[in-house]
């Protein structure tokens, strides 16, 4: 009954947070455990009673502030100064600028929308195919939820009850690996296609671009340095980053005005509420699943299919790629972690941070996979091209992401080396 209600509401198109809450209520009535209704509101509240969750609105605030402070253009100029003269220089610029923006925004869809408006017209004017430019920007946006600060990793850390700091650190090498593979794909495609070559800049011009962008780069460095150095928690680091973003926007770039703050805070509040409601709904849904012994039942079935940790991880990769094509990253994470994490850690002995990196990237990749692929649709809509054409033109990047995911799943070192 609960599964039928869940799938029906999903097909109707109800927001996933409401689906989780309603499914929990259906389970309570279906099993006649009405006593659970007394704890239902309390469980919604206690799911958010976690200091680490304050990092989410603060990271979102940092992204909003930097977006209003004119970050994108300066980072694009910095990337252009050093790689613009290469064959396919604008493609490299797109990826490197995306990587630098990812370290600040932490949101794939926001990054794809913003960077598509900046990079796609520029690449088209230089002679690149518009669909390729849109797809490349979308895959660059894939780095947003992986490179710290990452809202997806914060949510996973809360769900898995692991240190947010450790989870953010675990994403550094995977994010760099994915960036490196995408750069390699651009280099290989450049040998096949006649990508245009940009203008080589002088070293004084490069140093000028670096000087202009250094304050922007200081924000992620301060955030990550605060966390890695043990000077503060991720929440406190995010607060420091927000203050630094305000100072840079007001006094350095001068693109931020006091009259912009109400709208920035409203957008931050709305986006934070959406994410935090999902977390609260996940708490209730997980509570119901555990009460109904769903993880134990799933563990018994998975053990009959996957006899080794490697087989289990491969099974997870396939299953979550399918889930990720129809459900966004954070909702998908909220749905699968309560079921799969106990199996991964207790049955197969997989490190929770390693499992978190693989699961998060796996679900995020679904943002760029048909039939839903919201990241593809965002890039295609902003760029005014067909989503399906965007996918096929940039299929090599999808294969590279799948390869990176397979390596990360089978080699825990990349997730755990910096801990």
mmCIF file of C-alpha atoms in Angstrom:
data_model
loop_
_atom_site.group_PDB
_atom_site.id
_atom_site.type_symbol
_atom_site.label_atom_id
_atom_site.label_comp_id
_atom_site.label_asym_id
_atom_site.label_seq_id
_atom_site.Cartn_x
_atom_site.Cartn_y
_atom_site.Cartn_z
ATOM 1 C CA UNK A 1 0.000 0.000 0.000
ATOM 2 C CA UNK A 2 2.806 2.425 0.930
ATOM 3 C CA UNK A 3 4.750 1.667 -2.271
ATOM 4 C CA UNK A 4 1.624 2.131 -4.405
ATOM 5 C CA UNK A 5 0.896 5.494 -2.776
ATOM 6 C CA UNK A 6 4.520 6.575 -3.206
ATOM 7 C CA UNK A 7 4.653 5.700 -6.919
ATOM 8 C CA UNK A 8 1.230 7.225 -7.589
ATOM 9 C CA UNK A 9 2.185 10.532 -5.980
ATOM 10 C CA UNK A 10 5.512 10.475 -7.842
ATOM 11 C CA UNK A 11 3.736 10.011 -11.184
ATOM 12 C CA UNK A 12 1.290 12.804 -10.352
ATOM 13 C CA UNK A 13 4.247 15.108 -9.819
ATOM 14 C CA UNK A 14 3.851 15.993 -6.141
ATOM 15 C CA UNK A 15 7.049 17.472 -4.622
ATOM 16 C CA UNK A 16 9.253 14.716 -3.237
ATOM 17 C CA UNK A 17 9.219 16.157 0.289
ATOM 18 C CA UNK A 18 5.426 15.929 0.463
ATOM 19 C CA UNK A 19 5.555 12.449 -1.078
ATOM 20 C CA UNK A 20 7.830 11.241 1.715
ATOM 21 C CA UNK A 21 5.575 12.728 4.405
ATOM 22 C CA UNK A 22 2.396 11.291 2.882
ATOM 23 C CA UNK A 23 4.008 7.880 2.318
ATOM 24 C CA UNK A 24 4.970 7.780 5.994
ATOM 25 C CA UNK A 25 1.344 8.531 6.972
ATOM 26 C CA UNK A 26 0.046 5.837 4.615
ATOM 27 C CA UNK A 27 2.409 3.324 6.189
ATOM 28 C CA UNK A 28 1.218 4.251 9.693
ATOM 29 C CA UNK A 29 -2.434 3.755 8.751
ATOM 30 C CA UNK A 30 -1.724 0.671 6.629
ATOM 31 C CA UNK A 31 0.023 -1.083 9.544
ATOM 32 C CA UNK A 32 -2.505 0.269 12.085
ATOM 33 C CA UNK A 33 0.315 1.695 14.222
ATOM 34 C CA UNK A 34 -1.632 4.862 15.025
ATOM 35 C CA UNK A 35 0.463 5.402 18.129
ATOM 36 C CA UNK A 36 3.223 6.618 15.770
ATOM 37 C CA UNK A 37 1.092 9.655 14.897
ATOM 38 C CA UNK A 38 1.905 11.091 18.313
ATOM 39 C CA UNK A 39 5.613 11.161 17.444
ATOM 40 C CA UNK A 40 5.166 12.276 13.821
ATOM 41 C CA UNK A 41 5.429 16.091 14.371
ATOM 42 C CA UNK A 42 8.235 15.625 16.901
ATOM 43 C CA UNK A 43 10.192 13.529 14.395
ATOM 44 C CA UNK A 44 9.858 16.252 11.755
ATOM 45 C CA UNK A 45 11.375 18.733 14.212
ATOM 46 C CA UNK A 46 14.147 16.539 15.587
ATOM 47 C CA UNK A 47 15.302 15.689 12.049
ATOM 48 C CA UNK A 48 16.364 19.341 11.744
ATOM 49 C CA UNK A 49 17.752 19.650 15.261
ATOM 50 C CA UNK A 50 21.345 19.407 14.053
ATOM 51 C CA UNK A 51 23.951 22.171 14.156
ATOM 52 C CA UNK A 52 25.602 20.880 10.970
ATOM 53 C CA UNK A 53 22.464 21.685 8.970
ATOM 54 C CA UNK A 54 23.117 25.398 9.501
ATOM 55 C CA UNK A 55 25.888 25.010 6.922
ATOM 56 C CA UNK A 56 23.255 24.562 4.181
ATOM 57 C CA UNK A 57 21.646 28.050 4.310
ATOM 58 C CA UNK A 58 25.075 29.602 4.870
ATOM 59 C CA UNK A 59 26.588 27.873 1.809
ATOM 60 C CA UNK A 60 23.539 28.928 -0.227
ATOM 61 C CA UNK A 61 24.001 32.493 1.067
ATOM 62 C CA UNK A 62 27.677 32.483 0.008
ATOM 63 C CA UNK A 63 26.638 31.430 -3.499
ATOM 64 C CA UNK A 64 23.955 34.124 -3.727
ATOM 65 C CA UNK A 65 26.332 36.813 -2.471
ATOM 66 C CA UNK A 66 29.094 35.850 -4.887
ATOM 67 C CA UNK A 67 26.636 35.656 -7.753
ATOM 68 C CA UNK A 68 25.651 39.230 -6.991
ATOM 69 C CA UNK A 69 29.269 40.314 -6.625
ATOM 70 C CA UNK A 70 30.227 39.711 -10.261
ATOM 71 C CA UNK A 71 32.248 36.558 -9.694
ATOM 72 C CA UNK A 72 31.651 34.754 -12.977
ATOM 73 C CA UNK A 73 33.218 37.202 -15.410
ATOM 74 C CA UNK A 74 36.433 37.529 -13.391
ATOM 75 C CA UNK A 75 36.862 33.763 -13.111
ATOM 76 C CA UNK A 76 36.262 33.341 -16.848
ATOM 77 C CA UNK A 77 38.922 35.983 -17.516
ATOM 78 C CA UNK A 78 41.346 34.156 -15.218
ATOM 79 C CA UNK A 79 40.811 30.853 -17.049
ATOM 80 C CA UNK A 80 41.115 32.590 -20.426
ATOM 81 C CA UNK A 81 44.442 34.140 -19.449
ATOM 82 C CA UNK A 82 46.109 30.760 -18.944
ATOM 83 C CA UNK A 83 44.408 28.291 -21.328
ATOM 84 C CA UNK A 84 42.722 30.511 -23.908
ATOM 85 C CA UNK A 85 45.524 30.072 -26.447
ATOM 86 C CA UNK A 86 45.139 26.281 -26.601
ATOM 87 C CA UNK A 87 43.198 24.568 -29.384
ATOM 88 C CA UNK A 88 39.654 24.522 -28.094
ATOM 89 C CA UNK A 89 40.664 27.147 -25.546
ATOM 90 C CA UNK A 90 37.104 28.280 -24.810
ATOM 91 C CA UNK A 91 36.127 24.698 -23.955
ATOM 92 C CA UNK A 92 38.947 24.541 -21.386
ATOM 93 C CA UNK A 93 37.939 27.965 -20.107
ATOM 94 C CA UNK A 94 34.374 26.707 -19.682
ATOM 95 C CA UNK A 95 35.470 23.707 -17.597
ATOM 96 C CA UNK A 96 38.013 25.559 -15.454
ATOM 97 C CA UNK A 97 35.629 28.445 -14.783
ATOM 98 C CA UNK A 98 32.950 25.911 -13.842
ATOM 99 C CA UNK A 99 35.367 24.222 -11.441
ATOM 100 C CA UNK A 100 36.178 27.534 -9.738
ATOM 101 C CA UNK A 101 32.522 28.573 -9.554
ATOM 102 C CA UNK A 102 31.655 25.091 -8.238
ATOM 103 C CA UNK A 103 33.867 25.680 -5.224
ATOM 104 C CA UNK A 104 31.610 28.596 -4.300
ATOM 105 C CA UNK A 105 28.065 27.858 -5.475
ATOM 106 C CA UNK A 106 27.797 24.167 -4.583
ATOM 107 C CA UNK A 107 24.580 23.751 -6.605
ATOM 108 C CA UNK A 108 24.510 22.053 -10.006
ATOM 109 C CA UNK A 109 21.296 23.533 -11.420
ATOM 110 C CA UNK A 110 22.112 27.085 -10.296
ATOM 111 C CA UNK A 111 25.597 26.789 -11.753
ATOM 112 C CA UNK A 112 24.389 25.336 -15.071
ATOM 113 C CA UNK A 113 21.815 28.108 -15.479
ATOM 114 C CA UNK A 114 24.301 30.872 -14.646
ATOM 115 C CA UNK A 115 27.234 29.545 -16.677
ATOM 116 C CA UNK A 116 25.034 28.733 -19.703
ATOM 117 C CA UNK A 117 24.067 32.390 -19.954
ATOM 118 C CA UNK A 118 27.728 33.422 -19.886
ATOM 119 C CA UNK A 119 29.598 30.719 -21.818
ATOM 120 C CA UNK A 120 27.205 29.363 -24.474
ATOM 121 C CA UNK A 121 26.797 32.637 -26.444
ATOM 122 C CA UNK A 122 30.537 33.264 -26.162
ATOM 123 C CA UNK A 123 31.406 29.786 -27.487
ATOM 124 C CA UNK A 124 28.875 30.063 -30.300
ATOM 125 C CA UNK A 125 30.362 33.396 -31.419
ATOM 126 C CA UNK A 126 33.781 31.709 -31.504
ATOM 127 C CA UNK A 127 32.492 28.973 -33.842
ATOM 128 C CA UNK A 128 31.515 26.126 -31.474
ATOM 129 C CA UNK A 129 28.351 24.112 -31.972
ATOM 130 C CA UNK A 130 25.658 25.567 -29.678
ATOM 131 C CA UNK A 131 24.493 22.137 -28.450
ATOM 132 C CA UNK A 132 28.086 21.163 -27.612
ATOM 133 C CA UNK A 133 28.592 24.420 -25.717
ATOM 134 C CA UNK A 134 25.377 23.832 -23.731
ATOM 135 C CA UNK A 135 26.302 20.227 -22.956
ATOM 136 C CA UNK A 136 29.854 21.096 -21.935
ATOM 137 C CA UNK A 137 28.504 23.741 -19.558
ATOM 138 C CA UNK A 138 26.056 21.209 -18.108
ATOM 139 C CA UNK A 139 28.828 18.690 -17.424
ATOM 140 C CA UNK A 140 30.925 21.457 -15.901
ATOM 141 C CA UNK A 141 27.971 22.125 -13.610
ATOM 142 C CA UNK A 142 28.168 18.512 -12.480
ATOM 143 C CA UNK A 143 31.210 19.587 -10.458
ATOM 144 C CA UNK A 144 29.067 21.925 -8.343
ATOM 145 C CA UNK A 145 27.691 19.375 -5.880
ATOM 146 C CA UNK A 146 31.043 17.515 -5.678
ATOM 147 C CA UNK A 147 33.772 20.103 -5.065
ATOM 148 C CA UNK A 148 33.488 21.576 -1.543
ATOM 149 C CA UNK A 149 31.448 23.308 -0.288
ATOM 150 C CA UNK A 150 28.778 20.800 -1.286
ATOM 151 C CA UNK A 151 25.187 20.901 -0.050
ATOM 152 C CA UNK A 152 24.689 17.315 -1.231
ATOM 153 C CA UNK A 153 27.605 16.136 0.918
ATOM 154 C CA UNK A 154 26.294 18.073 3.929
ATOM 155 C CA UNK A 155 22.900 16.373 3.576
ATOM 156 C CA UNK A 156 24.551 12.960 3.261
ATOM 157 C CA UNK A 157 26.724 13.620 6.318
ATOM 158 C CA UNK A 158 23.635 14.420 8.379
ATOM 159 C CA UNK A 159 21.751 11.370 7.098
ATOM 160 C CA UNK A 160 24.736 9.070 7.666
ATOM 161 C CA UNK A 161 25.737 10.704 10.959
ATOM 162 C CA UNK A 162 29.324 11.264 9.857
ATOM 163 C CA UNK A 163 31.425 14.422 10.260
ATOM 164 C CA UNK A 164 30.503 17.074 7.674
ATOM 165 C CA UNK A 165 34.169 18.110 7.530
ATOM 166 C CA UNK A 166 35.274 14.602 6.574
ATOM 167 C CA UNK A 167 32.555 14.315 3.951
ATOM 168 C CA UNK A 168 33.557 17.594 2.311
ATOM 169 C CA UNK A 169 37.227 16.611 2.300
ATOM 170 C CA UNK A 170 36.348 13.252 0.747
ATOM 171 C CA UNK A 171 34.957 15.082 -2.298
ATOM 172 C CA UNK A 172 38.134 16.999 -3.186
ATOM 173 C CA UNK A 173 40.044 14.295 -5.105
ATOM 174 C CA UNK A 174 36.926 12.927 -6.882
ATOM 175 C CA UNK A 175 36.089 16.468 -8.020
ATOM 176 C CA UNK A 176 39.616 16.990 -9.360
ATOM 177 C CA UNK A 177 39.536 13.574 -11.049
ATOM 178 C CA UNK A 178 36.278 14.390 -12.816
ATOM 179 C CA UNK A 179 37.633 17.761 -13.943
ATOM 180 C CA UNK A 180 40.787 16.093 -15.285
ATOM 181 C CA UNK A 181 38.804 13.503 -17.244
ATOM 182 C CA UNK A 182 36.597 16.194 -18.789
ATOM 183 C CA UNK A 183 39.703 18.169 -19.819
ATOM 184 C CA UNK A 184 41.093 14.975 -21.390
ATOM 185 C CA UNK A 185 37.847 14.499 -23.352
ATOM 186 C CA UNK A 186 38.090 18.068 -24.648
ATOM 187 C CA UNK A 187 41.705 17.415 -25.729
ATOM 188 C CA UNK A 188 40.717 14.203 -27.565
ATOM 189 C CA UNK A 189 37.735 15.852 -29.250
ATOM 190 C CA UNK A 190 39.997 18.744 -30.215
ATOM 191 C CA UNK A 191 42.175 16.346 -32.212
ATOM 192 C CA UNK A 192 39.121 15.256 -34.184
ATOM 193 C CA UNK A 193 37.314 18.567 -34.626
ATOM 194 C CA UNK A 194 38.648 21.918 -35.771
ATOM 195 C CA UNK A 195 38.136 23.781 -32.516
ATOM 196 C CA UNK A 196 39.141 27.450 -32.723
ATOM 197 C CA UNK A 197 42.321 28.737 -31.087
ATOM 198 C CA UNK A 198 42.204 31.792 -28.845
ATOM 199 C CA UNK A 199 44.627 34.678 -28.515
ATOM 200 C CA UNK A 200 47.752 34.104 -26.431
ATOM 201 C CA UNK A 201 47.988 36.632 -23.609
ATOM 202 C CA UNK A 202 51.127 38.205 -22.211
ATOM 203 C CA UNK A 203 52.367 37.353 -18.721
ATOM 204 C CA UNK A 204 51.506 40.828 -17.398
ATOM 205 C CA UNK A 205 47.927 40.311 -18.621
ATOM 206 C CA UNK A 206 47.837 36.902 -16.943
ATOM 207 C CA UNK A 207 49.065 38.318 -13.642
ATOM 208 C CA UNK A 208 46.463 41.091 -13.903
ATOM 209 C CA UNK A 209 43.688 38.516 -14.397
ATOM 210 C CA UNK A 210 45.019 36.502 -11.462
ATOM 211 C CA UNK A 211 45.136 39.605 -9.262
ATOM 212 C CA UNK A 212 41.545 40.515 -10.155
ATOM 213 C CA UNK A 213 40.301 37.000 -9.364
ATOM 214 C CA UNK A 214 42.314 36.306 -6.203
ATOM 215 C CA UNK A 215 39.700 37.702 -3.801
ATOM 216 C CA UNK A 216 37.090 35.414 -5.423
ATOM 217 C CA UNK A 217 39.344 32.397 -5.036
ATOM 218 C CA UNK A 218 40.030 33.388 -1.443
ATOM 219 C CA UNK A 219 36.480 32.502 -0.415
ATOM 220 C CA UNK A 220 36.637 28.729 -1.109
ATOM 221 C CA UNK A 221 40.243 28.660 0.130
ATOM 222 C CA UNK A 222 39.226 30.282 3.418
ATOM 223 C CA UNK A 223 36.238 27.937 3.779
ATOM 224 C CA UNK A 224 38.228 24.785 3.046
ATOM 225 C CA UNK A 225 41.255 26.016 5.011
ATOM 226 C CA UNK A 226 39.093 26.712 8.068
ATOM 227 C CA UNK A 227 37.670 23.195 7.908
ATOM 228 C CA UNK A 228 40.917 21.349 7.145
ATOM 229 C CA UNK A 229 42.948 23.375 9.613
ATOM 230 C CA UNK A 230 40.530 22.626 12.430
ATOM 231 C CA UNK A 231 39.871 26.332 13.037
ATOM 232 C CA UNK A 232 36.114 25.863 12.849
ATOM 233 C CA UNK A 233 33.266 23.577 11.838
ATOM 234 C CA UNK A 234 31.835 23.630 8.283
ATOM 235 C CA UNK A 235 28.987 25.775 9.603
ATOM 236 C CA UNK A 236 31.404 28.315 11.067
ATOM 237 C CA UNK A 237 33.540 28.193 7.917
ATOM 238 C CA UNK A 238 30.477 28.938 5.813
ATOM 239 C CA UNK A 239 29.666 31.917 8.042
ATOM 240 C CA UNK A 240 33.203 33.265 7.574
ATOM 241 C CA UNK A 241 32.834 32.755 3.809
ATOM 242 C CA UNK A 242 29.560 34.708 3.807
ATOM 243 C CA UNK A 243 31.167 37.647 5.638
ATOM 244 C CA UNK A 244 34.113 37.608 3.222
ATOM 245 C CA UNK A 245 31.722 37.516 0.252
ATOM 246 C CA UNK A 246 29.891 40.592 1.583
ATOM 247 C CA UNK A 247 33.150 42.517 2.035
ATOM 248 C CA UNK A 248 34.412 41.602 -1.458
ATOM 249 C CA UNK A 249 31.087 42.420 -3.102
ATOM 250 C CA UNK A 250 30.730 45.777 -1.355
ATOM 251 C CA UNK A 251 34.292 47.099 -1.352
ATOM 252 C CA UNK A 252 36.277 45.240 -4.058
ATOM 253 C CA UNK A 253 34.047 44.463 -7.027
ATOM 254 C CA UNK A 254 31.486 47.093 -5.921
ATOM 255 C CA UNK A 255 28.824 45.033 -7.742
ATOM 256 C CA UNK A 256 26.920 44.361 -4.523
ATOM 257 C CA UNK A 257 24.602 47.054 -3.182
ATOM 258 C CA UNK A 258 22.838 47.275 0.161
ATOM 259 C CA UNK A 259 19.506 47.329 -1.680
ATOM 260 C CA UNK A 260 20.338 43.868 -3.105
ATOM 261 C CA UNK A 261 20.444 42.213 0.317
ATOM 262 C CA UNK A 262 16.681 41.759 0.916
ATOM 263 C CA UNK A 263 16.266 39.860 -2.363
ATOM 264 C CA UNK A 264 19.429 37.811 -1.714
ATOM 265 C CA UNK A 265 18.167 36.844 1.739
ATOM 266 C CA UNK A 266 14.719 35.965 0.386
ATOM 267 C CA UNK A 267 16.212 33.686 -2.289
ATOM 268 C CA UNK A 268 18.495 32.120 0.309
ATOM 269 C CA UNK A 269 15.564 31.531 2.643
ATOM 270 C CA UNK A 270 13.411 29.934 -0.052
ATOM 271 C CA UNK A 271 16.168 27.631 -1.327
ATOM 272 C CA UNK A 272 17.210 26.700 2.216
ATOM 273 C CA UNK A 273 13.617 25.919 3.188
ATOM 274 C CA UNK A 274 13.236 23.593 0.203
ATOM 275 C CA UNK A 275 16.360 21.617 1.115
ATOM 276 C CA UNK A 276 15.673 21.523 4.856
ATOM 277 C CA UNK A 277 12.071 20.405 4.354
ATOM 278 C CA UNK A 278 13.428 17.491 2.348
ATOM 279 C CA UNK A 279 15.735 16.624 5.239
ATOM 280 C CA UNK A 280 12.835 16.768 7.728
ATOM 281 C CA UNK A 281 10.670 14.590 5.476
ATOM 282 C CA UNK A 282 13.562 12.157 5.099
ATOM 283 C CA UNK A 283 13.806 11.844 8.868
ATOM 284 C CA UNK A 284 10.169 10.804 9.133
ATOM 285 C CA UNK A 285 10.393 8.467 6.143
ATOM 286 C CA UNK A 286 13.585 6.809 7.442
ATOM 287 C CA UNK A 287 11.956 6.368 10.852
ATOM 288 C CA UNK A 288 9.019 4.587 9.217
ATOM 289 C CA UNK A 289 11.294 2.394 7.075
ATOM 290 C CA UNK A 290 13.299 1.282 10.103
ATOM 291 C CA UNK A 291 10.119 0.574 12.069
ATOM 292 C CA UNK A 292 8.860 -1.549 9.162
ATOM 293 C CA UNK A 293 12.217 -3.389 8.928
ATOM 294 C CA UNK A 294 12.606 -2.399 5.277
ATOM 295 C CA UNK A 295 16.447 -2.137 5.480
ATOM 296 C CA UNK A 296 16.651 -5.668 6.906
ATOM 297 C CA UNK A 297 14.435 -7.044 4.126
ATOM 298 C CA UNK A 298 16.441 -5.214 1.460
ATOM 299 C CA UNK A 299 19.701 -6.455 2.987
ATOM 300 C CA UNK A 300 18.548 -10.068 2.797
ATOM 301 C CA UNK A 301 17.645 -9.721 -0.892
ATOM 302 C CA UNK A 302 20.854 -7.866 -1.825
ATOM 303 C CA UNK A 303 23.008 -10.444 -0.045
ATOM 304 C CA UNK A 304 21.413 -13.144 -2.163
ATOM 305 C CA UNK A 305 22.405 -11.254 -5.326
ATOM 306 C CA UNK A 306 25.722 -9.619 -4.394
ATOM 307 C CA UNK A 307 28.137 -11.839 -2.502
ATOM 308 C CA UNK A 308 31.125 -9.431 -2.377
ATOM 309 C CA UNK A 309 31.558 -5.694 -1.662
ATOM 310 C CA UNK A 310 32.598 -5.135 -5.287
ATOM 311 C CA UNK A 311 29.455 -6.838 -6.590
ATOM 312 C CA UNK A 312 27.369 -4.762 -4.181
ATOM 313 C CA UNK A 313 28.933 -1.491 -5.367
ATOM 314 C CA UNK A 314 28.356 -2.402 -9.020
ATOM 315 C CA UNK A 315 24.723 -3.206 -8.222
ATOM 316 C CA UNK A 316 24.381 0.159 -6.481
ATOM 317 C CA UNK A 317 25.914 1.997 -9.463
ATOM 318 C CA UNK A 318 23.359 0.580 -11.894
ATOM 319 C CA UNK A 319 20.379 1.000 -9.569
ATOM 320 C CA UNK A 320 21.175 4.586 -8.572
ATOM 321 C CA UNK A 321 21.902 5.703 -12.115
ATOM 322 C CA UNK A 322 18.344 4.639 -12.945
ATOM 323 C CA UNK A 323 16.983 6.377 -9.822
ATOM 324 C CA UNK A 324 18.968 9.519 -10.635
ATOM 325 C CA UNK A 325 17.394 9.827 -14.096
ATOM 326 C CA UNK A 326 13.946 10.443 -12.600
ATOM 327 C CA UNK A 327 14.697 11.959 -9.155
ATOM 328 C CA UNK A 328 16.994 14.885 -8.318
ATOM 329 C CA UNK A 329 20.203 14.381 -6.341
ATOM 330 C CA UNK A 330 19.167 15.439 -2.824
ATOM 331 C CA UNK A 331 15.699 13.784 -2.853
ATOM 332 C CA UNK A 332 17.261 10.629 -4.298
ATOM 333 C CA UNK A 333 19.910 10.698 -1.595
ATOM 334 C CA UNK A 334 17.252 11.079 1.074
ATOM 335 C CA UNK A 335 15.340 8.093 -0.283
ATOM 336 C CA UNK A 336 18.164 5.593 -0.719
ATOM 337 C CA UNK A 337 20.654 6.336 2.084
ATOM 338 C CA UNK A 338 18.453 5.038 4.958
ATOM 339 C CA UNK A 339 18.040 1.740 3.102
ATOM 340 C CA UNK A 340 21.451 1.182 1.503
ATOM 341 C CA UNK A 341 23.897 2.690 4.002
ATOM 342 C CA UNK A 342 23.309 0.125 6.811
ATOM 343 C CA UNK A 343 23.739 -2.663 4.258
ATOM 344 C CA UNK A 344 26.956 -1.127 2.872
ATOM 345 C CA UNK A 345 28.569 -0.586 6.280
ATOM 346 C CA UNK A 346 27.251 -3.494 8.354
ATOM 347 C CA UNK A 347 27.066 -6.264 5.746
ATOM 348 C CA UNK A 348 29.866 -5.405 3.317
ATOM 349 C CA UNK A 349 32.180 -3.317 5.520
ATOM 350 C CA UNK A 350 32.277 -0.338 3.147
ATOM 351 C CA UNK A 351 33.470 2.945 4.662
ATOM 352 C CA UNK A 352 30.505 5.363 5.002
ATOM 353 C CA UNK A 353 32.474 8.265 3.487
ATOM 354 C CA UNK A 354 33.521 6.200 0.473
ATOM 355 C CA UNK A 355 29.937 5.046 0.036
ATOM 356 C CA UNK A 356 28.696 8.627 0.364
ATOM 357 C CA UNK A 357 30.972 9.947 -2.374
ATOM 358 C CA UNK A 358 29.922 7.194 -4.786
ATOM 359 C CA UNK A 359 26.200 7.481 -4.050
ATOM 360 C CA UNK A 360 26.213 11.285 -4.273
ATOM 361 C CA UNK A 361 28.077 11.436 -7.592
ATOM 362 C CA UNK A 362 25.968 8.585 -8.955
ATOM 363 C CA UNK A 363 22.724 10.433 -8.247
ATOM 364 C CA UNK A 364 24.122 13.765 -9.463
ATOM 365 C CA UNK A 365 25.070 12.145 -12.776
ATOM 366 C CA UNK A 366 21.371 11.404 -13.183
ATOM 367 C CA UNK A 367 20.868 15.182 -13.565
ATOM 368 C CA UNK A 368 22.411 14.801 -17.027
ATOM 369 C CA UNK A 369 20.814 11.480 -18.003
ATOM 370 C CA UNK A 370 17.602 11.005 -20.018
ATOM 371 C CA UNK A 371 14.622 10.765 -19.646
ATOM 372 C CA UNK A 372 14.407 13.537 -17.025
ATOM 373 C CA UNK A 373 17.940 14.926 -16.643
ATOM 374 C CA UNK A 374 16.961 18.303 -15.193
ATOM 375 C CA UNK A 375 20.502 19.619 -15.690
ATOM 376 C CA UNK A 376 20.280 18.894 -19.422
ATOM 377 C CA UNK A 377 16.903 20.609 -19.635
ATOM 378 C CA UNK A 378 18.187 23.693 -17.821
ATOM 379 C CA UNK A 379 21.198 24.019 -20.155
ATOM 380 C CA UNK A 380 19.066 23.300 -23.232
ATOM 381 C CA UNK A 381 16.356 25.778 -22.251
ATOM 382 C CA UNK A 382 18.783 28.591 -21.499
ATOM 383 C CA UNK A 383 20.680 27.837 -24.731
ATOM 384 C CA UNK A 384 17.533 27.249 -26.846
ATOM 385 C CA UNK A 385 18.548 23.818 -28.184
ATOM 386 C CA UNK A 386 17.089 20.292 -27.968
ATOM 387 C CA UNK A 387 17.930 18.418 -24.717
ATOM 388 C CA UNK A 388 18.320 15.126 -26.603
ATOM 389 C CA UNK A 389 20.768 16.677 -29.062
ATOM 390 C CA UNK A 390 22.739 18.156 -26.162
ATOM 391 C CA UNK A 391 23.028 14.682 -24.640
ATOM 392 C CA UNK A 392 24.197 12.940 -27.833
ATOM 393 C CA UNK A 393 26.689 15.655 -28.776
ATOM 394 C CA UNK A 394 28.306 15.450 -25.346
ATOM 395 C CA UNK A 395 27.988 11.674 -24.829
ATOM 396 C CA UNK A 396 31.796 11.312 -24.419
ATOM 397 C CA UNK A 397 31.570 13.382 -21.225
ATOM 398 C CA UNK A 398 28.829 11.097 -19.917
ATOM 399 C CA UNK A 399 31.042 8.067 -20.573
ATOM 400 C CA UNK A 400 33.980 9.797 -18.853
ATOM 401 C CA UNK A 401 31.779 10.507 -15.802
ATOM 402 C CA UNK A 402 30.678 6.853 -15.744
ATOM 403 C CA UNK A 403 34.326 5.758 -15.897
ATOM 404 C CA UNK A 404 35.219 8.075 -12.998
ATOM 405 C CA UNK A 405 32.290 6.718 -11.014
ATOM 406 C CA UNK A 406 33.389 3.133 -11.618
ATOM 407 C CA UNK A 407 36.949 3.919 -10.482
ATOM 408 C CA UNK A 408 35.677 5.710 -7.376
ATOM 409 C CA UNK A 409 33.394 2.801 -6.523
ATOM 410 C CA UNK A 410 36.111 0.171 -6.811
ATOM 411 C CA UNK A 411 39.054 2.184 -5.405
ATOM 412 C CA UNK A 412 38.226 3.726 -1.996
ATOM 413 C CA UNK A 413 41.618 5.488 -1.869
ATOM 414 C CA UNK A 414 40.377 8.457 -3.934
ATOM 415 C CA UNK A 415 37.667 9.202 -1.363
ATOM 416 C CA UNK A 416 39.687 8.519 1.776
ATOM 417 C CA UNK A 417 43.260 9.589 0.957
ATOM 418 C CA UNK A 418 42.984 13.142 2.344
ATOM 419 C CA UNK A 419 41.298 12.176 5.612
#
